[in-house]
Short mmCIF file of C-alpha atoms and ligand atoms in Angstrom, two decimals:
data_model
loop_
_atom_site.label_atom_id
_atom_site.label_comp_id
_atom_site.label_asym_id
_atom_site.label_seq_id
_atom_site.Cartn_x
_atom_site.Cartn_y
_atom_site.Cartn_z
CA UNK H 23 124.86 99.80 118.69
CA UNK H 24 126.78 103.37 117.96
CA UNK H 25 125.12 106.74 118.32
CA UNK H 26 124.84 109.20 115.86
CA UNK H 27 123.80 112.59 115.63
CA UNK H 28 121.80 114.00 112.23
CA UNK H 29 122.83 117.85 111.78
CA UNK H 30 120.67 121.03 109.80
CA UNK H 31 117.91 118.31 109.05
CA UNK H 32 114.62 119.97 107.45
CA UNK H 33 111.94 117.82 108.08
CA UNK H 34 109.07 116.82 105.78
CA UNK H 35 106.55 119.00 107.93
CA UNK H 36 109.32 122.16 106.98
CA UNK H 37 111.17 122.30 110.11
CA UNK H 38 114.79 123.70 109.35
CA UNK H 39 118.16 122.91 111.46
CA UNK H 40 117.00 120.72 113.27
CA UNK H 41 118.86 117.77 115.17
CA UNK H 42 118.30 113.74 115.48
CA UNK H 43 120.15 112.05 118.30
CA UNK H 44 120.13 108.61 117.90
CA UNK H 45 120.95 106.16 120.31
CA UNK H 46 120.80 102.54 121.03
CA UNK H 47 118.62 102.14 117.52
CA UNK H 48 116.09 104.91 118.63
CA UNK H 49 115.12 108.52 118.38
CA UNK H 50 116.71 110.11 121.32
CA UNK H 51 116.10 113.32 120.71
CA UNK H 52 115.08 115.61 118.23
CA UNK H 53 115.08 119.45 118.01
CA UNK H 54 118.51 120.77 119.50
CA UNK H 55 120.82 118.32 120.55
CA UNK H 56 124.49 119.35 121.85
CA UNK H 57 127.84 118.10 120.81
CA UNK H 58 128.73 114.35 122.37
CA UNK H 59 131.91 113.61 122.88
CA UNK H 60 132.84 110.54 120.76
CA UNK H 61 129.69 110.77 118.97
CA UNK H 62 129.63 110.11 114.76
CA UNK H 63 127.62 113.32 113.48
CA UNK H 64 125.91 113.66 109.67
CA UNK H 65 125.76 117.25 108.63
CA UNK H 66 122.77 117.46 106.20
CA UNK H 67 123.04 120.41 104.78
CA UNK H 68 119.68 121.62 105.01
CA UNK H 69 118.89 118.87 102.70
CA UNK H 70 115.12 116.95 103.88
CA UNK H 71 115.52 114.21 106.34
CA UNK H 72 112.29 111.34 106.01
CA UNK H 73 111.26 108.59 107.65
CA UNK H 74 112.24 105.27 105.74
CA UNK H 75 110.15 104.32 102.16
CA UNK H 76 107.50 101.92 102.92
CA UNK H 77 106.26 99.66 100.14
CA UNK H 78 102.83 98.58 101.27
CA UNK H 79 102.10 96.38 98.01
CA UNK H 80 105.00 94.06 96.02
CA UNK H 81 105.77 90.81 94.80
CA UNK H 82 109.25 89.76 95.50
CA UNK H 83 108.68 86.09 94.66
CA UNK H 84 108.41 87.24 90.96
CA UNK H 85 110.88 90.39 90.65
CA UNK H 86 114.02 90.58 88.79
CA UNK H 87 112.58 87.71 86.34
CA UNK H 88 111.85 89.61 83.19
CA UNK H 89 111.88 87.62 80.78
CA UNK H 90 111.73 84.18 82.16
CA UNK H 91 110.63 82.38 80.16
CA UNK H 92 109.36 84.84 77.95
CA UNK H 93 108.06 88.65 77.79
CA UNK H 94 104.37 89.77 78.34
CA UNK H 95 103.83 90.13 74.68
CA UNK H 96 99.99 91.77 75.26
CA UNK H 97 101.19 93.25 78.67
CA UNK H 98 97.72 92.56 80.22
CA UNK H 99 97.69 91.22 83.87
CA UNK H 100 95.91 87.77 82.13
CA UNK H 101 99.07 86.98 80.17
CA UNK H 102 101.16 88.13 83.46
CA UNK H 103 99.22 85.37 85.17
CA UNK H 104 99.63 82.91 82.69
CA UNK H 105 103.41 83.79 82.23
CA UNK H 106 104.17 83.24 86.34
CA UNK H 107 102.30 80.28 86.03
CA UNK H 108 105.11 78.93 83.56
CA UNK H 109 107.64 79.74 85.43
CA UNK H 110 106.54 78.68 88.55
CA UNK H 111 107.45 74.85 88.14
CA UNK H 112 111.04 76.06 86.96
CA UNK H 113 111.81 78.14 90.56
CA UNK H 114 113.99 76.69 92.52
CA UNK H 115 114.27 77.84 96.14
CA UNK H 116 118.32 79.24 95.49
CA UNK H 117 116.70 81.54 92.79
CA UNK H 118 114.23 83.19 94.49
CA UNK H 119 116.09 84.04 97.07
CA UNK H 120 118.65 85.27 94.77
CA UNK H 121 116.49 87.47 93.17
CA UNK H 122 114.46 88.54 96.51
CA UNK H 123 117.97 89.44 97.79
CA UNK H 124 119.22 91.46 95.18
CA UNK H 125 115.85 93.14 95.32
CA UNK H 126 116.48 93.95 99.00
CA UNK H 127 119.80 95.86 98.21
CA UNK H 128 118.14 97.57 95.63
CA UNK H 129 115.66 98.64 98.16
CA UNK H 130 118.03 99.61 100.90
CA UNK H 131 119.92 101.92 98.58
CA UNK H 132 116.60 104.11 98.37
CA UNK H 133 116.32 103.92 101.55
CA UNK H 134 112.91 101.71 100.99
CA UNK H 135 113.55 100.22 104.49
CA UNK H 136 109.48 98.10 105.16
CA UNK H 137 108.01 96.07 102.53
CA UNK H 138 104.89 94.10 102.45
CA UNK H 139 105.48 91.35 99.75
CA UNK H 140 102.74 89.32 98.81
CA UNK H 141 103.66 85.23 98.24
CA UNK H 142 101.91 82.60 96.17
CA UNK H 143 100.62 79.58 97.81
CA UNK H 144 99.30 78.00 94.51
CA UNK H 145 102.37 76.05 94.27
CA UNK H 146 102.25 72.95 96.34
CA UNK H 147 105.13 72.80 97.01
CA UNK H 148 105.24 76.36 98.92
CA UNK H 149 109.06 76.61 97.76
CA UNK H 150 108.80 80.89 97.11
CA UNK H 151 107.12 80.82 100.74
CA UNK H 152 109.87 78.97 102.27
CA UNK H 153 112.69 81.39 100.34
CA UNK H 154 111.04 84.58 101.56
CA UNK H 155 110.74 83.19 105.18
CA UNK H 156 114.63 82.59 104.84
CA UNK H 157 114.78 86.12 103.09
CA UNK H 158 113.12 87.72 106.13
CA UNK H 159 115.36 86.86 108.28
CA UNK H 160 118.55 87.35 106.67
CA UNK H 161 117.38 90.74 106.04
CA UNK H 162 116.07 91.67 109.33
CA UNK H 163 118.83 94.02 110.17
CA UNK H 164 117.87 96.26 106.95
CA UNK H 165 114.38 95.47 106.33
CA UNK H 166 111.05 94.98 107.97
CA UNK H 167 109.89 92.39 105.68
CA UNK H 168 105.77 91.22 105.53
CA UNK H 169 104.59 88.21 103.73
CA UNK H 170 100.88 87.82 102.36
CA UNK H 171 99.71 84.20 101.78
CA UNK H 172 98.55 85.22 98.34
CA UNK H 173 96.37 82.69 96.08
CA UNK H 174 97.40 83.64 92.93
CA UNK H 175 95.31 81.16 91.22
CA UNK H 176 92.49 82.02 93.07
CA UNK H 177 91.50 80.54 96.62
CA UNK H 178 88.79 78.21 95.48
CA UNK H 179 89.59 78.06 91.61
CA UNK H 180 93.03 76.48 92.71
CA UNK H 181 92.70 73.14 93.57
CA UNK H 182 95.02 73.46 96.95
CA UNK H 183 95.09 77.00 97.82
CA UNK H 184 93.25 76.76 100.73
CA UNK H 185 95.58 73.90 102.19
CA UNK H 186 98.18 75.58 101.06
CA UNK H 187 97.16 78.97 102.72
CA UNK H 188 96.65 77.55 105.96
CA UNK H 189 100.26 75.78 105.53
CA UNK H 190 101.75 78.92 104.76
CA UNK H 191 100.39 80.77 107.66
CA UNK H 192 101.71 77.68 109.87
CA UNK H 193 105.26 77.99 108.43
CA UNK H 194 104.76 81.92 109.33
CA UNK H 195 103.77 84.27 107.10
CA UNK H 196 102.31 87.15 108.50
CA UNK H 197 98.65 88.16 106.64
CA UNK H 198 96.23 87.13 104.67
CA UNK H 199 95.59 87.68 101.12
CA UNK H 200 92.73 86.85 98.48
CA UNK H 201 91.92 87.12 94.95
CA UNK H 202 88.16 87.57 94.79
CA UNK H 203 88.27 88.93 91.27
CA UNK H 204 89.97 85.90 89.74
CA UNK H 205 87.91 83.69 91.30
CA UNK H 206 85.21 81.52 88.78
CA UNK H 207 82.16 83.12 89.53
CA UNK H 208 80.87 86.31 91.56
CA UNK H 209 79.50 83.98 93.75
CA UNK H 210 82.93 82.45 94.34
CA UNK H 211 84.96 85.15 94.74
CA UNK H 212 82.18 86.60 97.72
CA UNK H 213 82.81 83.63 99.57
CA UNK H 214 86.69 83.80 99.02
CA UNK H 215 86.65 86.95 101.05
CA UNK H 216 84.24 85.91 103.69
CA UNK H 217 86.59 82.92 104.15
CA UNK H 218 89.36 84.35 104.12
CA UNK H 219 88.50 87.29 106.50
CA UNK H 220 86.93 84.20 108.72
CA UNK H 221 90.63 82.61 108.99
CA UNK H 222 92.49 86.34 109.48
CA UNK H 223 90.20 87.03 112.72
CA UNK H 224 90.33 83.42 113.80
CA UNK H 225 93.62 83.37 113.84
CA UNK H 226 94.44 87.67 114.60
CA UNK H 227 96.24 88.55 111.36
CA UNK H 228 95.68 90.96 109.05
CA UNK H 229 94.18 91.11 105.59
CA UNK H 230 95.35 92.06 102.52
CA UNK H 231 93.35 91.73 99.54
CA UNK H 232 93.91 91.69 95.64
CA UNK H 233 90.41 93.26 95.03
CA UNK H 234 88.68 94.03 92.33
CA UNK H 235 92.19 94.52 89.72
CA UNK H 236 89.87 94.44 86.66
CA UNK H 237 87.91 97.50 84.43
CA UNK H 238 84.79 95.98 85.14
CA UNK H 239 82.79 98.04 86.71
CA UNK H 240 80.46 95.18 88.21
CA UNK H 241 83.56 93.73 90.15
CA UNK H 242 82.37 94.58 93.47
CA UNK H 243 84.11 92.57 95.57
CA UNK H 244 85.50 95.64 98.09
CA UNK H 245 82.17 96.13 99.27
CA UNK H 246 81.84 92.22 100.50
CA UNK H 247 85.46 93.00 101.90
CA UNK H 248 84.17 96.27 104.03
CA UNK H 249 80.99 94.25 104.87
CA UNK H 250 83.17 91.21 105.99
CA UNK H 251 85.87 93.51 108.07
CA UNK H 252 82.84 95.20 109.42
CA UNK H 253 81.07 92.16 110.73
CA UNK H 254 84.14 90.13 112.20
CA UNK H 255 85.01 93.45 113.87
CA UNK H 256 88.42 94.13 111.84
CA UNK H 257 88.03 97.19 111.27
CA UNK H 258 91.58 98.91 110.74
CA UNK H 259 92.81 95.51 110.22
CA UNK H 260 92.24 94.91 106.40
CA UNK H 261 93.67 96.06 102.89
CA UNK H 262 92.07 96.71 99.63
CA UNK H 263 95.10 96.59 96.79
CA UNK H 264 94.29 98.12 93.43
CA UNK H 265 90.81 98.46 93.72
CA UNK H 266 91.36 99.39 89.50
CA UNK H 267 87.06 98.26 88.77
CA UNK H 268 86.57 101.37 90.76
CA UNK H 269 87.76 103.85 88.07
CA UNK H 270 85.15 102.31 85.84
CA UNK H 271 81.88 102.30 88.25
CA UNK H 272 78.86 104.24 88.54
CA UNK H 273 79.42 107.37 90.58
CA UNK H 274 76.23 106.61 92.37
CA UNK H 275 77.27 103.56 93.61
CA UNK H 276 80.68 104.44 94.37
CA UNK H 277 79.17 107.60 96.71
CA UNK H 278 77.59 104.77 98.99
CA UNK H 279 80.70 102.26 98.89
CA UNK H 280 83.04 105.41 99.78
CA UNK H 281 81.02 105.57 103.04
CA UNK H 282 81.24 101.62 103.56
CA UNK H 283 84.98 101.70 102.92
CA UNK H 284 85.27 104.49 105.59
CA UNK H 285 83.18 102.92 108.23
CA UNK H 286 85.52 99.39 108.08
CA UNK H 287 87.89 101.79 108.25
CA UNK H 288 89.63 99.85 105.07
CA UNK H 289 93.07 100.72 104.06
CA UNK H 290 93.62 101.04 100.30
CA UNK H 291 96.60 100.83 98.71
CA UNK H 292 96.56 101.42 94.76
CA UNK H 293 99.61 100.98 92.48
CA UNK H 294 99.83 103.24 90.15
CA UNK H 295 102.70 102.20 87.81
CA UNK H 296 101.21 99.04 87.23
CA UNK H 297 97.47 99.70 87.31
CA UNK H 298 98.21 102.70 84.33
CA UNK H 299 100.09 100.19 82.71
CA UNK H 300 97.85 96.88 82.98
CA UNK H 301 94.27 98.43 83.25
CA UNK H 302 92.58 99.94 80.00
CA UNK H 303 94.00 97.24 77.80
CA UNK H 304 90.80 96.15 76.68
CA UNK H 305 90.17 99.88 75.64
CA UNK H 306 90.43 101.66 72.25
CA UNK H 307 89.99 105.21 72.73
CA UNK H 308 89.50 107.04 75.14
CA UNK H 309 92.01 104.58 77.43
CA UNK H 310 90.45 104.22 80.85
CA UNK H 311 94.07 105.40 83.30
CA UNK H 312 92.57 102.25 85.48
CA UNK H 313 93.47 103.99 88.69
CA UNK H 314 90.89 104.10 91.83
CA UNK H 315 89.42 107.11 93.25
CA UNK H 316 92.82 108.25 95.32
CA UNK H 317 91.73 111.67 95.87
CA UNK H 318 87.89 110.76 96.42
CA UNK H 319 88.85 107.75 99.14
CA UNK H 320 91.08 110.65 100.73
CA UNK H 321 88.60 112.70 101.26
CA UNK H 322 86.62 110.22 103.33
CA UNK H 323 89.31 109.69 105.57
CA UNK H 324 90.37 106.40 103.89
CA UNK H 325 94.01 105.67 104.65
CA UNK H 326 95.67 105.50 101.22
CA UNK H 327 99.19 103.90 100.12
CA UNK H 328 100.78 104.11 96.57
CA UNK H 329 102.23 100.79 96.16
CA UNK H 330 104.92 99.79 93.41
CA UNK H 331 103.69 95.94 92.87
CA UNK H 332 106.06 94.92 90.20
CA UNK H 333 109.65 95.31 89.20
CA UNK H 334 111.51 93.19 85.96
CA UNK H 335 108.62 90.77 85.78
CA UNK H 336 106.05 89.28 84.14
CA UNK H 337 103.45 91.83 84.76
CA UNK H 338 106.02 95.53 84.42
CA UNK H 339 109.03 95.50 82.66
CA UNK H 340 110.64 98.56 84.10
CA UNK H 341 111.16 99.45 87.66
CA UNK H 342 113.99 99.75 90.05
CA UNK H 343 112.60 100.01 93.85
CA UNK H 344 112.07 103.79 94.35
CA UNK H 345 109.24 104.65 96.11
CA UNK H 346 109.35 108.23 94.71
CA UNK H 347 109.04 106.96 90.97
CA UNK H 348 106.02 105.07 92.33
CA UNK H 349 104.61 108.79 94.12
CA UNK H 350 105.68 110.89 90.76
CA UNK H 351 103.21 108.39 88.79
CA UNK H 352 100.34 108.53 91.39
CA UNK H 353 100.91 112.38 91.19
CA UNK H 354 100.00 112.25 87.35
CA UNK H 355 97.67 109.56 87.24
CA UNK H 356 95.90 111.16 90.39
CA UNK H 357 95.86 114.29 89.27
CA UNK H 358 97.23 115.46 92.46
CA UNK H 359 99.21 118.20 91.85
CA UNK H 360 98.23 121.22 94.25
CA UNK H 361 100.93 121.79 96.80
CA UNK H 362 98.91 120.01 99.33
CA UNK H 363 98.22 117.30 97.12
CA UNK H 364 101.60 116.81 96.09
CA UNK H 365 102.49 116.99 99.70
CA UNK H 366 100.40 114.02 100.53
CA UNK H 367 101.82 111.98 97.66
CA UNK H 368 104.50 112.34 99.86
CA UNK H 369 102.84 110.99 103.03
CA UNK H 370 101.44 107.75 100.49
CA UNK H 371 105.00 105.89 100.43
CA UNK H 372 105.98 107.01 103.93
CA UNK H 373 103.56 107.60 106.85
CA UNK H 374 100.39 106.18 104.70
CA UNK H 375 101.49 102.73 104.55
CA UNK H 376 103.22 102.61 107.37
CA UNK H 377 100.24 102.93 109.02
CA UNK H 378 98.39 100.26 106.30
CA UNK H 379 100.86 97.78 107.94
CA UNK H 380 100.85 98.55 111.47
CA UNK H 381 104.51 99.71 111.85
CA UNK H 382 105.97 99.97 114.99
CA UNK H 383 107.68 102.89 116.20
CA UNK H 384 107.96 103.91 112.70
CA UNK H 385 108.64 108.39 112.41
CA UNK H 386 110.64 110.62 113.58
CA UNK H 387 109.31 111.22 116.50
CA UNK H 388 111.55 110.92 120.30
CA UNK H 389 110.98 107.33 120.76
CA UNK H 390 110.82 105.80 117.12
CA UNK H 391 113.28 103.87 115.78
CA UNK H 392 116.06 105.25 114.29
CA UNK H 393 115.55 104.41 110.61
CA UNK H 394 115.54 107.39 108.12
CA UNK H 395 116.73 108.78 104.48
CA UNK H 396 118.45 111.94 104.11
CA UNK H 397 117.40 113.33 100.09
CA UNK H 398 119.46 115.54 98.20
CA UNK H 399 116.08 117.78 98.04
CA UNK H 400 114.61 120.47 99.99
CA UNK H 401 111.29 119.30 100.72
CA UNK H 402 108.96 116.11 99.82
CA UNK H 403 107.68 117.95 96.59
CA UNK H 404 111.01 118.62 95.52
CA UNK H 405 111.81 114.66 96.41
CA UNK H 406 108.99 113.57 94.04
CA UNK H 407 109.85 116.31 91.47
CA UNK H 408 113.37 115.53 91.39
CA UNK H 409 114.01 111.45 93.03
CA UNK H 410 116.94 113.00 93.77
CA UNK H 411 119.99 110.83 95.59
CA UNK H 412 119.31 109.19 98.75
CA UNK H 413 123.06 110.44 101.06
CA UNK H 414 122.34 108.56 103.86
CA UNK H 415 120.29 105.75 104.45
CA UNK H 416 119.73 104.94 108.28
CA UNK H 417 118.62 101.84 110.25
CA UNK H 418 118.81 101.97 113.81
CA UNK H 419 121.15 104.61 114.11
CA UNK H 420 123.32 102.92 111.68
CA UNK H 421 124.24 103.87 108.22
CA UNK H 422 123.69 101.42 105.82
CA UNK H 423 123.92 103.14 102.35
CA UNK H 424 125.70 106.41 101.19
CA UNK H 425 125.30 107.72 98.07
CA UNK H 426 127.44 110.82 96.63
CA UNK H 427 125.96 114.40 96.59
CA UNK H 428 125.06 114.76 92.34
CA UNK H 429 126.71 117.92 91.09
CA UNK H 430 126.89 118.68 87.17
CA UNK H 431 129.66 120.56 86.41
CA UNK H 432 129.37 122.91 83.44
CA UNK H 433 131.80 123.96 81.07
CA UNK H 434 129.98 127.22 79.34
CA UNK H 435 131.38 130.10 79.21
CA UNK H 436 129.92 133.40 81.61
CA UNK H 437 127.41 130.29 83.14
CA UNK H 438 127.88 128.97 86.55
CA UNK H 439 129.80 126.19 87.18
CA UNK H 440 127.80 123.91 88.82
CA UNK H 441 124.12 122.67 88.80
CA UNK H 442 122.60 120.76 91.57
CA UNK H 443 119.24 119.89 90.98
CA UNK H 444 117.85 120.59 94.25
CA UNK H 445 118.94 124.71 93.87
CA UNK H 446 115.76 124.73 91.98
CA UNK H 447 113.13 124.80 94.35
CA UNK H 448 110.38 126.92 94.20
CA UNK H 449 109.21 129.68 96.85
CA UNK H 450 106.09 128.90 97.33
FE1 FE2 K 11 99.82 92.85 93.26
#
């Protein structure tokens, strides 16, 4: 493994020149490191250095598929549903990981180096679970890849899901997932997450939870899923995705589940491309946005990820695996846009689900590994603002993806010549 040294770095907590020795795949050193002889070195420029993209909420079984067999011609999450499920007998395994590979370079190129991918189990024959095993290892070297046994047809309202589930967590995927919401009944989908929350600390995984991806406002499934992490002692341990019904509750009720969520110490991971795109279809005017309480849950002290969900298929038909498109929605849709708030928007595609999916070693920190993305922007607002090109990608002291410096040159007359974007930062 070769060493490399990162030069005139500025940090996304705005320290300037500084220095990242790597060596061996870790952070050496950071801060002032001298010249090594022999020793590859990255001037930056003065440009932000980041930790790695995390993705805490995607479905790679399903991406790059637009289309197949047909669009989403109401482009609710129902007909999304339906269209997967008429696709689903036409996968074959060479397809999949086709796709799920392409993805991955697609990913890598953003520097989006840690995904958490959720797979369906429905099928019986568990062929997308066996292609995303195979994909996780043959992208190992670029990407920390999780799967989520995920019953998309719901865990009880599918007639093998939980066979299935328990065969997919044999074969070795890595969490467990749920779909209370889509379950037949309220009734059902309360015991789908007991259940399944009964299997994840049985067995010492994690949880990751569909929950509650609906406008109803009576879909109250996350507080059975804090109750349930709560009682089998998982606290820390457990993910509520979307969490969309809680844009449309009662603020009463939703100033007694905050403090719920916050004692299970539940993650929550919101996507806000998709849920502004799928939620508030049912709507005339005004359009429900769909999103959960992001600023509210942040307030508690409720870990929160922005996740991007879907790219080119049956549920989004846009998309192309950067993390800072996903941030510059959740920014709008949010309403986050002080400087601190845009600042955390930052910290909900890195740090934020890094910690949502117990990362190791994952910073910038002496120590970590050495896996970061140097931006062609001065700081993470200007990242968001601008999703500016990623230079160098980094994995383990290794560059894996370059991508030119983007300079317009301008042919006016008594102008300057050139524009770069990232000259336009703000002081302030
Ligand atoms: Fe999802």
């Amino acid at each position: 493994m070769s060493d490399l040294i990162i030069r005139n770095a500025t940090l996304p907590d705005g320290r300037t020149r500084v220095s990242i020795l790597c060596r061996k795949g870790r952070i050496a050193d950071i801060g002032t490191v001298p010249a090594i002889e022999g020793v590859k070195e990255i001037d930056a420029k003065g440009y932000l250095v980041s930790p790695p993209f995390v993705d805490a909420h995607f479905h790679m079984d399903a991406t790059l598929s637009l289309g197949q067999p047909r669009l989403n011609e109401s482009g609710t999450l129902l007909e999304g549903i339906a269209l997967w499920g008429e696709l689903k007998p036409r996968l074959t395994h060479e397809a999949v990981i086709e796709r799920a590979l392409r993805y991955c370079d697609l990913a890598v190129a953003q520097g989006l180096l840690a995904i958490r991918t959720h797979v369906d189990i429905c099928d019986d024959r568990l062929l997308c679970v066996e292609a995303l095993l195979e994909v996780r290892q043959k992208i190992a070297p670029y990407i920390d890849l999780q799967i989520v046994a995920f019953p998309q047809d719901g865990y009880f309202r599918s007639p093998n899901a939980a066979k299935n589930l328990k065969r997919a967590l044999v074969l070795g995927v890595d969490v467990v997932g749920g779909i209370p919401h889509f379950e037949r009944t309220m009734e059902e989908g309360t015991a789908s997450v007991k259940a399944l929350c009964e299997i994840a600390a049985k067995r010492g995984l994690l949880v990751d939870m569909h929950c509650d991806e609906t406008d109803d406002p009576l879909s109250r499934h996350v507080e059975t899923l804090a109750y349930e992490t709560h009682r089998l002692g998982l606290e820390g341990r457990v993910v509520g995705s979307h969490l969309t019904s809680m844009h449309s509750m009662d603020n009463y009720y939703v100033s007694k589940l905050l403090a719920l969520m916050a004692e299970a110490q539940l993650h929550a991971t919101p996507n806000p491309l998709i849920n502004i795109t799928l939620q508030g279809r049912h709507d005339t005017y005004p359009k429900r946005r769909g999103m959960t309480r992001v600023p509210e849950m942040r307030n508690y002290g409720i870990n929160v990820s922005f996740g991007h969900d879907c790219v080119l298929d049956p549920w989004y038909p846009l998309g192309q695996g950067d993390m800072l498109e996903v941030a510059n929605m959740g920014v709008h849709v949010a309403q986050m846009t002080s400087r601190e708030g845009l600042r955390w928007c930052y910290d909900a595609v890195t740090v934020n689900p890094a910690k949502a999916m117990h990362l190791e070693a994952y910073g910038l920190d002496k120590g970590c590994h050495a896996d970061m993305v140097v931006l062609q922007a001065k700081d993470p607002i200007e990242a968001i603002r601008l999703k500016p090109a990623r230079l160098w990608v980094i994995r383990r002291g290794k560059v894996v993806a370059e991508t030119p410096e983007k300079v317009t040159h301008l042919h006016l007359e008594e102008r300057p010549k050139t524009v770069n974007a990232a000259d336009y930062a703000p002081k302030c």
